[in-house]
PDB file of C-alpha atoms and ligand atoms in Angstrom:
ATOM      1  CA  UNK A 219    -251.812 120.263 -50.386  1.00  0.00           C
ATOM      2  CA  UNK A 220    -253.133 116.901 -51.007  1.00  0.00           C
ATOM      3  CA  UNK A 221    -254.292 114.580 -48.314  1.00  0.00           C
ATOM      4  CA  UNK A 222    -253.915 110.509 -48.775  1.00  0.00           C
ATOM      5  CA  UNK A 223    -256.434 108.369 -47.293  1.00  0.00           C
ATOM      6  CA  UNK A 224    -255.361 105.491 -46.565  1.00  0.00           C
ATOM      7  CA  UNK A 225    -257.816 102.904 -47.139  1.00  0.00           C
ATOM      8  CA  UNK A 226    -258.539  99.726 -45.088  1.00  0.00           C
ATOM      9  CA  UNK A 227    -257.354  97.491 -47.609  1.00  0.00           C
ATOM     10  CA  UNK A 228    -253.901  99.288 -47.346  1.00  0.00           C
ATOM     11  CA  UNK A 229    -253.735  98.774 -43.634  1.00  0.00           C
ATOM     12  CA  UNK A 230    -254.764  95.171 -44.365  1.00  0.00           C
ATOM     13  CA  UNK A 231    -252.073  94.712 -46.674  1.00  0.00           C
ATOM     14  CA  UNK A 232    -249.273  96.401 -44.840  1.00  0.00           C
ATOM     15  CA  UNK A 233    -250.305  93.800 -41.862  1.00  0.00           C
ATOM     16  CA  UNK A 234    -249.637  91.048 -43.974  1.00  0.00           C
ATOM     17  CA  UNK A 235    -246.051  92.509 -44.974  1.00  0.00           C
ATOM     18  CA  UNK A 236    -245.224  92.826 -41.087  1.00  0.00           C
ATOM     19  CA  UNK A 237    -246.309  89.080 -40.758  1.00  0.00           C
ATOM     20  CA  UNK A 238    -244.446  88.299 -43.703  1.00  0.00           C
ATOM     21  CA  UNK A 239    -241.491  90.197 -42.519  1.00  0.00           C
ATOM     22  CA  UNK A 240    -241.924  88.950 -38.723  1.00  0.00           C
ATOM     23  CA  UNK A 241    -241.624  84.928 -39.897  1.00  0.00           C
ATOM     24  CA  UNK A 242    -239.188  85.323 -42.072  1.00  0.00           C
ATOM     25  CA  UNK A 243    -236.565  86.542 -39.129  1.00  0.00           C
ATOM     26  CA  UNK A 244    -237.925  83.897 -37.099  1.00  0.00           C
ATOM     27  CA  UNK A 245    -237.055  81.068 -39.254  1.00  0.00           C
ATOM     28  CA  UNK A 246    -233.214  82.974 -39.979  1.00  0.00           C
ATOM     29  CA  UNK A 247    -233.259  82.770 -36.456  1.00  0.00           C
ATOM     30  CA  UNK A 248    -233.861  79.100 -36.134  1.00  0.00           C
ATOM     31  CA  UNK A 249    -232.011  78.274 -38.653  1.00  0.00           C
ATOM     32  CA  UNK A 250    -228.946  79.972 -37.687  1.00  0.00           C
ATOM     33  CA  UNK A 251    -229.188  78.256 -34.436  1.00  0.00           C
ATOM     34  CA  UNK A 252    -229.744  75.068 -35.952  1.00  0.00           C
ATOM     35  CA  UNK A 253    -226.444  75.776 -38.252  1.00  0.00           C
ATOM     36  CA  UNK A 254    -224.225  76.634 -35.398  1.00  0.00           C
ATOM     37  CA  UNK A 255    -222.171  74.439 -33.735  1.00  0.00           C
ATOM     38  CA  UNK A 256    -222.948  73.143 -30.512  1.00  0.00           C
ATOM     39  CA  UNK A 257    -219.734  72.414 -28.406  1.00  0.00           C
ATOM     40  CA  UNK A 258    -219.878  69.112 -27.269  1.00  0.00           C
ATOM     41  CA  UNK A 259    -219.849  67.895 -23.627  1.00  0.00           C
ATOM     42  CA  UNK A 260    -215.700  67.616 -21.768  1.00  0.00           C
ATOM     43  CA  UNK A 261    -214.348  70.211 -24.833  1.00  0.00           C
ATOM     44  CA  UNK A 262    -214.160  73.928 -24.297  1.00  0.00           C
ATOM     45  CA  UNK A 263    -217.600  75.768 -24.442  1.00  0.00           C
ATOM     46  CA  UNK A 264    -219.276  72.841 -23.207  1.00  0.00           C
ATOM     47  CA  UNK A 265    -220.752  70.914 -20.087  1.00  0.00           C
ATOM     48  CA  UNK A 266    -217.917  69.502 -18.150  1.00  0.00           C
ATOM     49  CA  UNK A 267    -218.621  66.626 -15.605  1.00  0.00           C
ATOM     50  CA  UNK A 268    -216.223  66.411 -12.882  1.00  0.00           C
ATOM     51  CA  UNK A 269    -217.300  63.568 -10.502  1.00  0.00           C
ATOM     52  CA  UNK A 270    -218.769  63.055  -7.355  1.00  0.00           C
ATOM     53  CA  UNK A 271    -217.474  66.166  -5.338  1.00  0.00           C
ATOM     54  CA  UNK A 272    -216.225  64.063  -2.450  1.00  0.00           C
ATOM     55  CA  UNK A 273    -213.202  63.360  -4.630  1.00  0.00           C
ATOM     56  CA  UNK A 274    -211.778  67.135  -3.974  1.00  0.00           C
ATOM     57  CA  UNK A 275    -210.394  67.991  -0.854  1.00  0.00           C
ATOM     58  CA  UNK A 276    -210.792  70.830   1.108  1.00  0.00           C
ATOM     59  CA  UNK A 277    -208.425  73.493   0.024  1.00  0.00           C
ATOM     60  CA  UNK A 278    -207.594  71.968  -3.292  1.00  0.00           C
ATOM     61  CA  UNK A 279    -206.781  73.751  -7.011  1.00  0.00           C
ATOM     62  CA  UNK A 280    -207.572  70.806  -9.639  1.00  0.00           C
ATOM     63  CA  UNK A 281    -206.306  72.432 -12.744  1.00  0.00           C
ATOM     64  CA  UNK A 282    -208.869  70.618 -15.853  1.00  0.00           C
ATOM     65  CA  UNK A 283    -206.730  71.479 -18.921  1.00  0.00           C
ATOM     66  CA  UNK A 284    -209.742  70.500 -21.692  1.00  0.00           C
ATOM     67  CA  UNK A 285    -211.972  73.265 -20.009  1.00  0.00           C
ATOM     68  CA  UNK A 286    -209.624  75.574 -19.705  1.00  0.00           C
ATOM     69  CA  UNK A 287    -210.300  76.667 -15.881  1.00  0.00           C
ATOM     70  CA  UNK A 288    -209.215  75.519 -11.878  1.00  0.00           C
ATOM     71  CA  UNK A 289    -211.658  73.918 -10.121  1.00  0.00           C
ATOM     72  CA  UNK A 290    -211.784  75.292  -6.325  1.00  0.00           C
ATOM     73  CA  UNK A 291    -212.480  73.783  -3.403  1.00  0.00           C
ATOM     74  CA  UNK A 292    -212.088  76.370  -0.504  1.00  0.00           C
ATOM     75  CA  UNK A 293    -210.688  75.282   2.402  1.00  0.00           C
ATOM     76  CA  UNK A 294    -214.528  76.258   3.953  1.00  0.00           C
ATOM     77  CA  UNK A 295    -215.719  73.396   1.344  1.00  0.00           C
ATOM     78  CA  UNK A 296    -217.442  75.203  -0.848  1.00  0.00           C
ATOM     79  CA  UNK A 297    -216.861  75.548  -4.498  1.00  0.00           C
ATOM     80  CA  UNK A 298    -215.632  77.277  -7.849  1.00  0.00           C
ATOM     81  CA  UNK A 299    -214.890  77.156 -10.932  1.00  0.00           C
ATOM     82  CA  UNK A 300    -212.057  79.913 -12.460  1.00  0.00           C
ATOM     83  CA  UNK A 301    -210.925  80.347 -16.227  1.00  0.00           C
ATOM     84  CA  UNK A 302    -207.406  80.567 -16.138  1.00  0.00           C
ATOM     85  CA  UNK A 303    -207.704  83.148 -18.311  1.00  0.00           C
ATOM     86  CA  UNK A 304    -206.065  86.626 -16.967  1.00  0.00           C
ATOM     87  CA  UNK A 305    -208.427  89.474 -17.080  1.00  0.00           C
ATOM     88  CA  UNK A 306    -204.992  91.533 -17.938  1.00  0.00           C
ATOM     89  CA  UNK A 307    -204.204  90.831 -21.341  1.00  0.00           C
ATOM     90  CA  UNK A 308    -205.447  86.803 -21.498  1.00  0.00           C
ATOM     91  CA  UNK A 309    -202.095  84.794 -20.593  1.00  0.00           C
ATOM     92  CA  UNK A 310    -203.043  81.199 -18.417  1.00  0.00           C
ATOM     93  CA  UNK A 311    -202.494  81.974 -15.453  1.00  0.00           C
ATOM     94  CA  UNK A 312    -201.086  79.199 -13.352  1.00  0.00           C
ATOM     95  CA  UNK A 313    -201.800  78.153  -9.867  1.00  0.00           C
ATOM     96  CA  UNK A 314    -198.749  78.083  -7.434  1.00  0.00           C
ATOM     97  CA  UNK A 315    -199.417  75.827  -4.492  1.00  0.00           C
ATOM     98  CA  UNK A 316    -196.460  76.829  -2.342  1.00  0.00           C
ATOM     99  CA  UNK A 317    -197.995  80.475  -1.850  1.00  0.00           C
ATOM    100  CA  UNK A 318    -201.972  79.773  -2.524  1.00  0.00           C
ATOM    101  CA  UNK A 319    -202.225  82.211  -4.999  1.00  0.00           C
ATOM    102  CA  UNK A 320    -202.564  82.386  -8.809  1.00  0.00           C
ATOM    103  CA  UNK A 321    -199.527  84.290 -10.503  1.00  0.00           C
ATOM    104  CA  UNK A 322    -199.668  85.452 -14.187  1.00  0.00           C
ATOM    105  CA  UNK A 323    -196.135  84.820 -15.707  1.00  0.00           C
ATOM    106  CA  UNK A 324    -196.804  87.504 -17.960  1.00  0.00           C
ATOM    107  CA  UNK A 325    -196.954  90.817 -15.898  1.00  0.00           C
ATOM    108  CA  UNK A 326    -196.962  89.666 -12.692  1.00  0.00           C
ATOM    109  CA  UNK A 327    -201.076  89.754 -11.742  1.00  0.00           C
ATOM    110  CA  UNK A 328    -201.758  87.866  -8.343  1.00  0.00           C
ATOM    111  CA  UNK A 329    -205.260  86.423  -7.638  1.00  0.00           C
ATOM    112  CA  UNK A 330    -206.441  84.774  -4.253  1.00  0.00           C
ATOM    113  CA  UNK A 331    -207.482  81.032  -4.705  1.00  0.00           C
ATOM    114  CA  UNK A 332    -210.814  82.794  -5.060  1.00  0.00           C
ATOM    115  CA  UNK A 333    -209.645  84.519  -7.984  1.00  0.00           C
ATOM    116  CA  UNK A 334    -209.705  88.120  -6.416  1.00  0.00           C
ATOM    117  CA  UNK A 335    -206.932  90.186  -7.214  1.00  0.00           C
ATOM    118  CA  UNK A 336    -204.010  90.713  -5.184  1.00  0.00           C
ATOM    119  CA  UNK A 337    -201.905  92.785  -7.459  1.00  0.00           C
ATOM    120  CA  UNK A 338    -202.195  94.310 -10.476  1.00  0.00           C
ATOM    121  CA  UNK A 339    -202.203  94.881 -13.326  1.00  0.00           C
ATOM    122  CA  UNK A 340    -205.071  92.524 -13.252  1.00  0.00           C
ATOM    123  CA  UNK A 341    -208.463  94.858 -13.552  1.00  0.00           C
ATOM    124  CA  UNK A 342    -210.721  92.109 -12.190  1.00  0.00           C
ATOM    125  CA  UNK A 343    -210.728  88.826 -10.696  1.00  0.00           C
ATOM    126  CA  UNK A 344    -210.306  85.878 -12.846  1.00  0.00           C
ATOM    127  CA  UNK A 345    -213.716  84.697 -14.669  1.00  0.00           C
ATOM    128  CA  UNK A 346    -216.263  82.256 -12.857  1.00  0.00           C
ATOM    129  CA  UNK A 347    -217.619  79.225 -14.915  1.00  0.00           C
ATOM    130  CA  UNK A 348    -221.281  78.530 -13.705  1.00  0.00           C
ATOM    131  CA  UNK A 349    -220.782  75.346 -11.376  1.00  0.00           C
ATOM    132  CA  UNK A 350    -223.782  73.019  -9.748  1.00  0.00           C
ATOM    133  CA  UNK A 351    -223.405  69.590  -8.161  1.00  0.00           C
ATOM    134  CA  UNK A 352    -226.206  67.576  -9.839  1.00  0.00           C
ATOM    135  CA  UNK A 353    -228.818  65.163  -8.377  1.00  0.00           C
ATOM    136  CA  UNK A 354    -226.022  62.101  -8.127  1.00  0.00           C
ATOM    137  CA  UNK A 355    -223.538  64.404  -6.114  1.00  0.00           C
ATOM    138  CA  UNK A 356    -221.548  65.026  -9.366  1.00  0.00           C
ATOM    139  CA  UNK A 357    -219.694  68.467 -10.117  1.00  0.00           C
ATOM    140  CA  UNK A 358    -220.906  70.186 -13.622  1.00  0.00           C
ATOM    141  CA  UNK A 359    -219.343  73.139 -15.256  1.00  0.00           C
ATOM    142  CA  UNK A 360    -220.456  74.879 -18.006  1.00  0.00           C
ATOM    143  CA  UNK A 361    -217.313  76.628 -19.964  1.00  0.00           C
ATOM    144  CA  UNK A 362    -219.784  77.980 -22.230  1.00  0.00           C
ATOM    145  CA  UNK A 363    -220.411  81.790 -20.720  1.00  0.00           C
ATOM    146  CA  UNK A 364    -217.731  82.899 -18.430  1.00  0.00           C
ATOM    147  CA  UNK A 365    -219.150  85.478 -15.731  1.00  0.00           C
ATOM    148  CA  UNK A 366    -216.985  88.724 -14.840  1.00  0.00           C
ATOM    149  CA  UNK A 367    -217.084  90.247 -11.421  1.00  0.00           C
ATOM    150  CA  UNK A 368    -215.936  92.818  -9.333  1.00  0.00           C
ATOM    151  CA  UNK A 369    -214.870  90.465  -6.428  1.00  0.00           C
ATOM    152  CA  UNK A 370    -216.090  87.225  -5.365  1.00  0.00           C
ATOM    153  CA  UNK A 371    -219.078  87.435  -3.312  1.00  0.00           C
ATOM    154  CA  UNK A 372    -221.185  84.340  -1.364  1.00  0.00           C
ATOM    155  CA  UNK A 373    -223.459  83.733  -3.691  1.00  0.00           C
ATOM    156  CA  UNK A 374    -220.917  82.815  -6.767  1.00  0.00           C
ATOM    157  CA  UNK A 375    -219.473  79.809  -3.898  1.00  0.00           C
ATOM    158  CA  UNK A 376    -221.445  76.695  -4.554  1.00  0.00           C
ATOM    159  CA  UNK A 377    -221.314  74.840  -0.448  1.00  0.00           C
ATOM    160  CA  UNK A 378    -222.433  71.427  -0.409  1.00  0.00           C
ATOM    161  CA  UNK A 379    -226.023  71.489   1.846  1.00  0.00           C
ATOM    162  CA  UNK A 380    -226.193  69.090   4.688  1.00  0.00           C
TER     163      UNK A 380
HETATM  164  S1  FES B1293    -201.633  89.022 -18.850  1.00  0.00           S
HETATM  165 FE1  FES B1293    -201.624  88.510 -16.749  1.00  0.00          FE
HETATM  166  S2  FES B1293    -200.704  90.175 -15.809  1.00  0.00           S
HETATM  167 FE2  FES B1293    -200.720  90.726 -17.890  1.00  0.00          FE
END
């Protein structure tokens, strides 16, 4: 049996490859990023600004076709944003204001104006979009990372302070 030493200059040189090897992902990385496209602001995937949030009433389901999801305003005042989207099999799911309630025309899925389920087949409540109300008193949602849930819980409401 014959045992390798491996010398210092070996070590030095296999450092180098890692380094080598460690910038090159890096600058795929950037790159790729660079490359990809960027939705732009008021289309689907991007930054949606809604206005000053004085505009929606208490209780009211403003349906924003471009961005694909309902924006909420409870009748408590506070705030959401759902994508339409049914967490069934994907059909828009429209809002029907005589009953309050979302109902997929597909299999028959019912969601509260929170988005929680009322009856299945639905597995989950519809999708938030992240929603803030910026320094100017504006409403901005971001379409670009929709966030499941098991049911809607306080902290997913955006309430106006004050
Ligand atoms: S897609 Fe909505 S209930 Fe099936």
């Amino acid at each position: 049996m014959t045992e390798q030493k491996i010398s210092r200059k070996d070590i030095i040189n296999i450092g180098w490859v890692a380094t080598g090897v460690l910038a090159i992902t890096e600058l795929s990385l950037a790159g790729f990023r660079f490359l990809s496209p960027r939705k732009a602001d008021g289309e689907f995937g991007g930054l949606f600004n809604l206005g000053p949030y004085e505009q929606y009433p208490a209780g009211s389901v403003t349906p924003v076709e471009a961005g694909r999801f309902y924006l909420v305003r409870l009748p408590e005042g506070g705030f959401l944003a759902l994508y339409r989207r049914c967490t069934h099999l994907g059909c828009a799911v429209p809002y029907d204001p005589s009953v309050g309630k979302f109902i997929c025309p597909c299999h028959g899925s019912e969601f509260t104006m929170e988005g929680d389920v009322l009856n299945e087949p639905a597995p989950r409540p519809l999708d938030l979009f992240p929603l803030f109300i910026n320094k100017f008193g504006e409403i901005e949602v971001d379409t670009s990372s929709p966030m499941e849930r098991d049911q809607t819980r306080p902290d997913h409401i955006e309430r106006i302070e004050g």
